[in-house]
PDB file of C-alpha atoms in Angstrom:
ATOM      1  CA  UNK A 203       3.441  -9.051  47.950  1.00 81.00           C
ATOM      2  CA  UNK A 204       1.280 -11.819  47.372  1.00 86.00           C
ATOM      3  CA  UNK A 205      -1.295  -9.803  45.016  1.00 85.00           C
ATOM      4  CA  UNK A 206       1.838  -8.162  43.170  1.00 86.00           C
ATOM      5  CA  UNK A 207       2.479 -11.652  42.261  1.00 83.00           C
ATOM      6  CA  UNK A 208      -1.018 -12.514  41.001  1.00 84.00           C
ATOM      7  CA  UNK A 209      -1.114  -9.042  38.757  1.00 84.00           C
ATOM      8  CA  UNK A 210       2.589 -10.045  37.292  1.00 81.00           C
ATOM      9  CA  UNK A 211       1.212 -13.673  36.457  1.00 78.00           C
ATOM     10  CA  UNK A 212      -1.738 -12.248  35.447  1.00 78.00           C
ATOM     11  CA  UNK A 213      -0.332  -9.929  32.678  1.00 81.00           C
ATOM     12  CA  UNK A 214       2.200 -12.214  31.422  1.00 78.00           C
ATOM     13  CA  UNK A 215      -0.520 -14.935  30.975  1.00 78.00           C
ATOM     14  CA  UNK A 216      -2.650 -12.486  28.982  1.00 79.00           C
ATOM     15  CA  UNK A 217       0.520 -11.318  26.898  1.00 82.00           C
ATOM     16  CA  UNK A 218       1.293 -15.070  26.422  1.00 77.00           C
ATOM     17  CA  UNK A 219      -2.277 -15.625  25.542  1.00 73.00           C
ATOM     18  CA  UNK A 220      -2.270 -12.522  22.684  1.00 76.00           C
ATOM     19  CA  UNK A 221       0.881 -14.008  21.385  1.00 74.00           C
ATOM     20  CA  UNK A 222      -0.514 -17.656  20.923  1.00 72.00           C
ATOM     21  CA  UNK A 223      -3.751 -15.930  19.456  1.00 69.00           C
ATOM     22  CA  UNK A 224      -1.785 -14.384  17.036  1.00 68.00           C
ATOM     23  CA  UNK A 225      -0.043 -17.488  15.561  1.00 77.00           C
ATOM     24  CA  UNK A 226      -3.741 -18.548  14.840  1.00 79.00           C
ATOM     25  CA  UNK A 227      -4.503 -15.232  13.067  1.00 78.00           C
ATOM     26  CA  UNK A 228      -4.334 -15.389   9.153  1.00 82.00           C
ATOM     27  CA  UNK A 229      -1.270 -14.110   7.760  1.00 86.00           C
ATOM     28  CA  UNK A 230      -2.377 -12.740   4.629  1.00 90.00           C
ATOM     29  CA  UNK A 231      -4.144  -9.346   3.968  1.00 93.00           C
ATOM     30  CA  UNK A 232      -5.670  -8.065   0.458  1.00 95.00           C
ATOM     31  CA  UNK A 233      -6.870  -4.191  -0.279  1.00 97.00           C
ATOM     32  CA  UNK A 234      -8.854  -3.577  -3.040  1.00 98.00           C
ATOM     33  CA  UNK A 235     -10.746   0.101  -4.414  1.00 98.00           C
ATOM     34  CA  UNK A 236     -11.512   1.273  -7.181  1.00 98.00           C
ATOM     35  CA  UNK A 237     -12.921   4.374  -9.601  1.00 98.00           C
ATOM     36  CA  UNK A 238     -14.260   5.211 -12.609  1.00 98.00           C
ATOM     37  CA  UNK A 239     -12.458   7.963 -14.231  1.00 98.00           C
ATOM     38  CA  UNK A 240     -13.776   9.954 -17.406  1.00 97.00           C
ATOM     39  CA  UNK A 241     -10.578   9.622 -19.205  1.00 97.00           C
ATOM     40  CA  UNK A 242      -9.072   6.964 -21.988  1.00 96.00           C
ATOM     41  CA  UNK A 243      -7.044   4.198 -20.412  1.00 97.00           C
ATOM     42  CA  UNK A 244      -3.860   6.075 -21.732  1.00 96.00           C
ATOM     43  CA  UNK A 245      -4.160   9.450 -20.314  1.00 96.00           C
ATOM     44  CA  UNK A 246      -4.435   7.086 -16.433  1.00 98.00           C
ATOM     45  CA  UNK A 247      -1.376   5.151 -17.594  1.00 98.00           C
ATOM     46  CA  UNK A 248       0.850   7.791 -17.869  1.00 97.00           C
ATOM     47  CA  UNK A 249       0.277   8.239 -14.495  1.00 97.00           C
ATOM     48  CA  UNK A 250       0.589   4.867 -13.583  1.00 98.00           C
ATOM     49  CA  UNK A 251       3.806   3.765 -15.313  1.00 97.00           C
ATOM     50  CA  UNK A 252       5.848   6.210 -14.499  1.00 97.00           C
ATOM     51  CA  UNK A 253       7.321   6.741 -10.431  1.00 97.00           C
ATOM     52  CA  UNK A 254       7.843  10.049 -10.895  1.00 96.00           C
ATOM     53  CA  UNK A 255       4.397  10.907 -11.205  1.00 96.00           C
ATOM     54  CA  UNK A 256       3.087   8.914  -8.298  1.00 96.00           C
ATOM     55  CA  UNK A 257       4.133  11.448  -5.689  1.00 94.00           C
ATOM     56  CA  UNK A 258       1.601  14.282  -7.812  1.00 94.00           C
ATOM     57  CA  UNK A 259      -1.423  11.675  -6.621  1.00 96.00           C
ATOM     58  CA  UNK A 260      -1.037   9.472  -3.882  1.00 94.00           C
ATOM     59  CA  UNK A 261      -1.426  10.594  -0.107  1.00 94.00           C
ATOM     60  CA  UNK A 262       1.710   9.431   1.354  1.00 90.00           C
ATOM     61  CA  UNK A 263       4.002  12.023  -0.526  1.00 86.00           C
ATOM     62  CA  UNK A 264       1.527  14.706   0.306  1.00 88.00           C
ATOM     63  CA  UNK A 265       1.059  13.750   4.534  1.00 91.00           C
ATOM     64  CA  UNK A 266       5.151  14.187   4.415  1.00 92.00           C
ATOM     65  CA  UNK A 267       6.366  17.098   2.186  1.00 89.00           C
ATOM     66  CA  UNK A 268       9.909  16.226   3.141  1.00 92.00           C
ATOM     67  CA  UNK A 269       9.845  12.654   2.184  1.00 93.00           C
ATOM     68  CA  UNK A 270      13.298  11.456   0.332  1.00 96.00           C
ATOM     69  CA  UNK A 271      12.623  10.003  -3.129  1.00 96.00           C
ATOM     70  CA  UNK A 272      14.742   8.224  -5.475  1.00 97.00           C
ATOM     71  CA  UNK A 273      14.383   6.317  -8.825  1.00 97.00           C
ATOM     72  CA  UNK A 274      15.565   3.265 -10.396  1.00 97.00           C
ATOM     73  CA  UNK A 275      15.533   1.864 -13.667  1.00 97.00           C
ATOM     74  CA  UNK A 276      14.185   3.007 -16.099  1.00 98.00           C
ATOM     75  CA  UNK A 277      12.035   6.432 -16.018  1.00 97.00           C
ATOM     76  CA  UNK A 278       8.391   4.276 -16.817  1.00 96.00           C
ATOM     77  CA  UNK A 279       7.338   0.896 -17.506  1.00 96.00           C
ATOM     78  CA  UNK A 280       9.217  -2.268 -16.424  1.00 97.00           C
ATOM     79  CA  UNK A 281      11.514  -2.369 -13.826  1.00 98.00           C
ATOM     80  CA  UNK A 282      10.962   1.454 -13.085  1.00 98.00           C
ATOM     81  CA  UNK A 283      11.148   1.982  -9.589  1.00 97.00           C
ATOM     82  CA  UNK A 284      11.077   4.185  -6.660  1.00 96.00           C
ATOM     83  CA  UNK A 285      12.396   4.423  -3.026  1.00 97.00           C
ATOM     84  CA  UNK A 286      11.388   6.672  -0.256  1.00 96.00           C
ATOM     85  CA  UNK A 287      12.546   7.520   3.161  1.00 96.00           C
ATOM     86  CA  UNK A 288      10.076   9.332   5.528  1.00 95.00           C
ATOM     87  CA  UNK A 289       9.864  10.017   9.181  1.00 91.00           C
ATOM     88  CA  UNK A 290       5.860   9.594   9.053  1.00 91.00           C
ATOM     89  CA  UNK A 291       5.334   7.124   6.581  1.00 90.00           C
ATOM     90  CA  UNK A 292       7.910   5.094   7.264  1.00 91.00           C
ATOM     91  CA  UNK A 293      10.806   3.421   4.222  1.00 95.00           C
ATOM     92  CA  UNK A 294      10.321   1.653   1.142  1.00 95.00           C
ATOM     93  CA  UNK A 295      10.193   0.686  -2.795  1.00 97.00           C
ATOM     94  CA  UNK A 296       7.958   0.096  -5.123  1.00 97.00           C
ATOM     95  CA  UNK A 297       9.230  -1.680  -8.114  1.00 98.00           C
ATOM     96  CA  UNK A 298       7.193  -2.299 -11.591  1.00 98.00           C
ATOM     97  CA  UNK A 299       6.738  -6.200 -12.453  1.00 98.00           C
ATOM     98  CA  UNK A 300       4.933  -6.464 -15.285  1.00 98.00           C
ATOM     99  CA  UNK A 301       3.373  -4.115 -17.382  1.00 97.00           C
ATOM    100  CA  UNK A 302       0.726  -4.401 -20.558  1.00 98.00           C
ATOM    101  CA  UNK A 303       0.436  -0.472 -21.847  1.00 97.00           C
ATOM    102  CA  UNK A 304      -3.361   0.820 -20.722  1.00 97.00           C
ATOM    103  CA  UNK A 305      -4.518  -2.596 -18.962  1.00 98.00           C
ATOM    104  CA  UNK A 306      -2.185  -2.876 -16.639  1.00 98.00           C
ATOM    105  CA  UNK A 307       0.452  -2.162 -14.154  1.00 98.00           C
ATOM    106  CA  UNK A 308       1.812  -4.664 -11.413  1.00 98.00           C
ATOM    107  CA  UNK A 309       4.824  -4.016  -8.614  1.00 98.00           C
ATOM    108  CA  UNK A 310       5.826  -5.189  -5.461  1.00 98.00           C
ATOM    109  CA  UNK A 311       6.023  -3.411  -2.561  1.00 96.00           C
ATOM    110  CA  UNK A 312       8.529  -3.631   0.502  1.00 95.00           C
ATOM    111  CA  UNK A 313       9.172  -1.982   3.265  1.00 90.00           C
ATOM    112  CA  UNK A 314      12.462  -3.144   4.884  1.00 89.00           C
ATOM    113  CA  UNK A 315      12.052  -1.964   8.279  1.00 86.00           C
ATOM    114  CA  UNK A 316       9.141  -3.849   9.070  1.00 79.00           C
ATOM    115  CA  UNK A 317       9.698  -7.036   7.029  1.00 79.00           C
ATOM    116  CA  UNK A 318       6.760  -6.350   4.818  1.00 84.00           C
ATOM    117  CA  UNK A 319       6.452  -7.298   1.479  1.00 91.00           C
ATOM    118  CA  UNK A 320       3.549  -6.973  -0.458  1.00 95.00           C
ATOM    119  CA  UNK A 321       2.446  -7.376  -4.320  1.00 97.00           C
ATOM    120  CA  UNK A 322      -0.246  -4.720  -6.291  1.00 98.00           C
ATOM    121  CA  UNK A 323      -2.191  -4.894  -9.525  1.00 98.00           C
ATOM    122  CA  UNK A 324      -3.534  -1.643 -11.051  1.00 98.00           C
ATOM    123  CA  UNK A 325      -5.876  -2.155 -13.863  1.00 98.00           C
ATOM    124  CA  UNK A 326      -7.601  -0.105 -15.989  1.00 98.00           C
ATOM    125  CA  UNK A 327     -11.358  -1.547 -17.865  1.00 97.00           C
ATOM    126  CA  UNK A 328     -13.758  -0.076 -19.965  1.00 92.00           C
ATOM    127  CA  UNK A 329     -16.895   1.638 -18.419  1.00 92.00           C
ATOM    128  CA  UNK A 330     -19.419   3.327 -20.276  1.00 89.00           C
ATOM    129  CA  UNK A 331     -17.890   6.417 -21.620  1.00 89.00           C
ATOM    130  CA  UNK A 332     -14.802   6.404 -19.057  1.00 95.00           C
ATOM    131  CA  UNK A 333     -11.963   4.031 -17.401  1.00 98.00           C
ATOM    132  CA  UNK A 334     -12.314   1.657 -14.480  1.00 98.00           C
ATOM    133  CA  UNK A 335      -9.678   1.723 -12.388  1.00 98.00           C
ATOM    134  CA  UNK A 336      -8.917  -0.869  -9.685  1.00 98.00           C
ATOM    135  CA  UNK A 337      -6.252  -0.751  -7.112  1.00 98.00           C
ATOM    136  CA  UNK A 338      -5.342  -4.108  -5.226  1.00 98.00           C
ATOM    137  CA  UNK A 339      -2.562  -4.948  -2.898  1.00 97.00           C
ATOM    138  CA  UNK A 340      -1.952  -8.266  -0.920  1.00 96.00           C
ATOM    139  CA  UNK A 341       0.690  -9.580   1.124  1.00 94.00           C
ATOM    140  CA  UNK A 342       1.358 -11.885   3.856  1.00 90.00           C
ATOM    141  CA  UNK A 343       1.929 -10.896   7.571  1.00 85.00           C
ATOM    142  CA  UNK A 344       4.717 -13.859   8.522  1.00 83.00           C
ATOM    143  CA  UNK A 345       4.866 -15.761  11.082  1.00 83.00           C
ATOM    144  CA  UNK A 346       5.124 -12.449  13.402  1.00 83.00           C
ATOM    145  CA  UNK A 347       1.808 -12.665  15.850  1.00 86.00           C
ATOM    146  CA  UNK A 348       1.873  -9.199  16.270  1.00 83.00           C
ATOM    147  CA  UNK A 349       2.609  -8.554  12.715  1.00 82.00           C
ATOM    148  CA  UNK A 350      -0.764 -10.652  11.990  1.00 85.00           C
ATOM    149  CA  UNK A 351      -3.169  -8.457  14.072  1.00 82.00           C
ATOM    150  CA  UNK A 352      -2.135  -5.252  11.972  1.00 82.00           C
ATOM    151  CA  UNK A 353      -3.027  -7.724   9.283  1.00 82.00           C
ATOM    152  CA  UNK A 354      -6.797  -8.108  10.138  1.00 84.00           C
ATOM    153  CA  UNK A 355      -7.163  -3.784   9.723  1.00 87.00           C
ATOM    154  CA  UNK A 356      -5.196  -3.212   6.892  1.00 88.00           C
ATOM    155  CA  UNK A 357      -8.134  -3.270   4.693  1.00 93.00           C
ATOM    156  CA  UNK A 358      -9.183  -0.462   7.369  1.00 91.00           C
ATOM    157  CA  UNK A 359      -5.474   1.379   7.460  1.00 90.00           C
ATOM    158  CA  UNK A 360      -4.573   1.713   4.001  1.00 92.00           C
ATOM    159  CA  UNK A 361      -7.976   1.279   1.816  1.00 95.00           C
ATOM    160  CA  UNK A 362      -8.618   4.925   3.117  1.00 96.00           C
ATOM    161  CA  UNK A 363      -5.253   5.899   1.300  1.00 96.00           C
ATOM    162  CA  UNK A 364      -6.254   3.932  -1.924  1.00 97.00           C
ATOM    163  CA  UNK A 365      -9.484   5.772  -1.913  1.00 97.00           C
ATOM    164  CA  UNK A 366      -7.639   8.987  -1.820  1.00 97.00           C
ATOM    165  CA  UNK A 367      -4.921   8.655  -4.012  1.00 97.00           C
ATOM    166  CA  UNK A 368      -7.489   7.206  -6.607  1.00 98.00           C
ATOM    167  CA  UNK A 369      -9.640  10.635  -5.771  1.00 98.00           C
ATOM    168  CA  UNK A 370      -6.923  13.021  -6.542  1.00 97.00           C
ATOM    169  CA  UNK A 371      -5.563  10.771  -9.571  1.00 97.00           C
ATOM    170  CA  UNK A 372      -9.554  11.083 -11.122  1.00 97.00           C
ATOM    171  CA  UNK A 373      -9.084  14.841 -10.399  1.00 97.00           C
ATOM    172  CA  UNK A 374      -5.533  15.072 -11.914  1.00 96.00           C
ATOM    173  CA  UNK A 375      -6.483  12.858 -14.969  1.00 97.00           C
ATOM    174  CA  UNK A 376      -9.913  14.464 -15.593  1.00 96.00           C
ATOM    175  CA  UNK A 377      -8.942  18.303 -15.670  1.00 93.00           C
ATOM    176  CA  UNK A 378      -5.999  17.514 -17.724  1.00 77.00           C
TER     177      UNK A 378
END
């Protein structure tokens, strides 16, 4: 009985000791990629400013097939937005903040079951004979310790996704 005791203790100190950890962890988390894409800047935008479109590039839509959709506002540009339910990659909305046509998109991000808010930049540069595109995203983890360890690999968890939805958009963009 008396060992049972010592393994109980035990594992609630080291839970107690992960959770204290955790408040110490930073709570903010940035994601950056990028790509140069042999295209203009407004052949990428029209892929960029407009929700609808996002589903024909990025990986999320394509790892769930059945993922809900919706739109709001209006169909590109400001305030265009989109909202998606998904068993796999879990519910959200993406809304458009500010735009300037063929530099620049930015949006916020959210996803309401976890808590999560997040804010993204997409801009497009000049390089050499084609477009530079970079994809950012940064948000802050809260004051939830657990919350703040999934913040030290998100660079690891979602820059994977960037770099594949940026692959397919190049591929999408460049044949046209």
């Amino acid at each position: 009985m008396q060992r049972i005791k010592q393994i109980v203790l035990g594992l609630l100190g080291l839970i107690a000791l992960i959770v204290v950890v955790g408040f110490f962890l930073p709570s903010e988390f940035a994601i950056a990629r990028s790509t140069v894409i042999n295209a203009p800047p407004e052949r990428i935008f029209a892929q960029l400013d407009d929700p609808r479109a996002w589903k024909h590039w990025t990986v999320w839509n394509q790892r769930d097939p059945q993922m809900q959709l919706s739109y709001s506002g209006p169909a590109r540009g400001l305030n265009a937005g989109w909202q998606w339910r998904s068993a796999s990659e879990g519910n959200g909305e993406m809304v458009f903040t500010s735009i300037d046509p063929n530099r620049q998109l930015d949006y916020t991000l959210s996803f309401p079951d976890m808590g999560m808010r997040s804010s993204g930049v997409l801009r497009l540069e000049a390089s050499g004979s084609g477009t530079r595109l970079t994809w950012t995203n940064a948000g802050d983890m809260g004051m939830n310790p657990i919350n703040r360890y999934f913040g030290l690999f998100m660079d690891q968890l979602v820059g994977p996704d960037f770099e594949a939805g940026l692959a397919n958009l190049k591929r999408r963009v460049e044949q046209g």
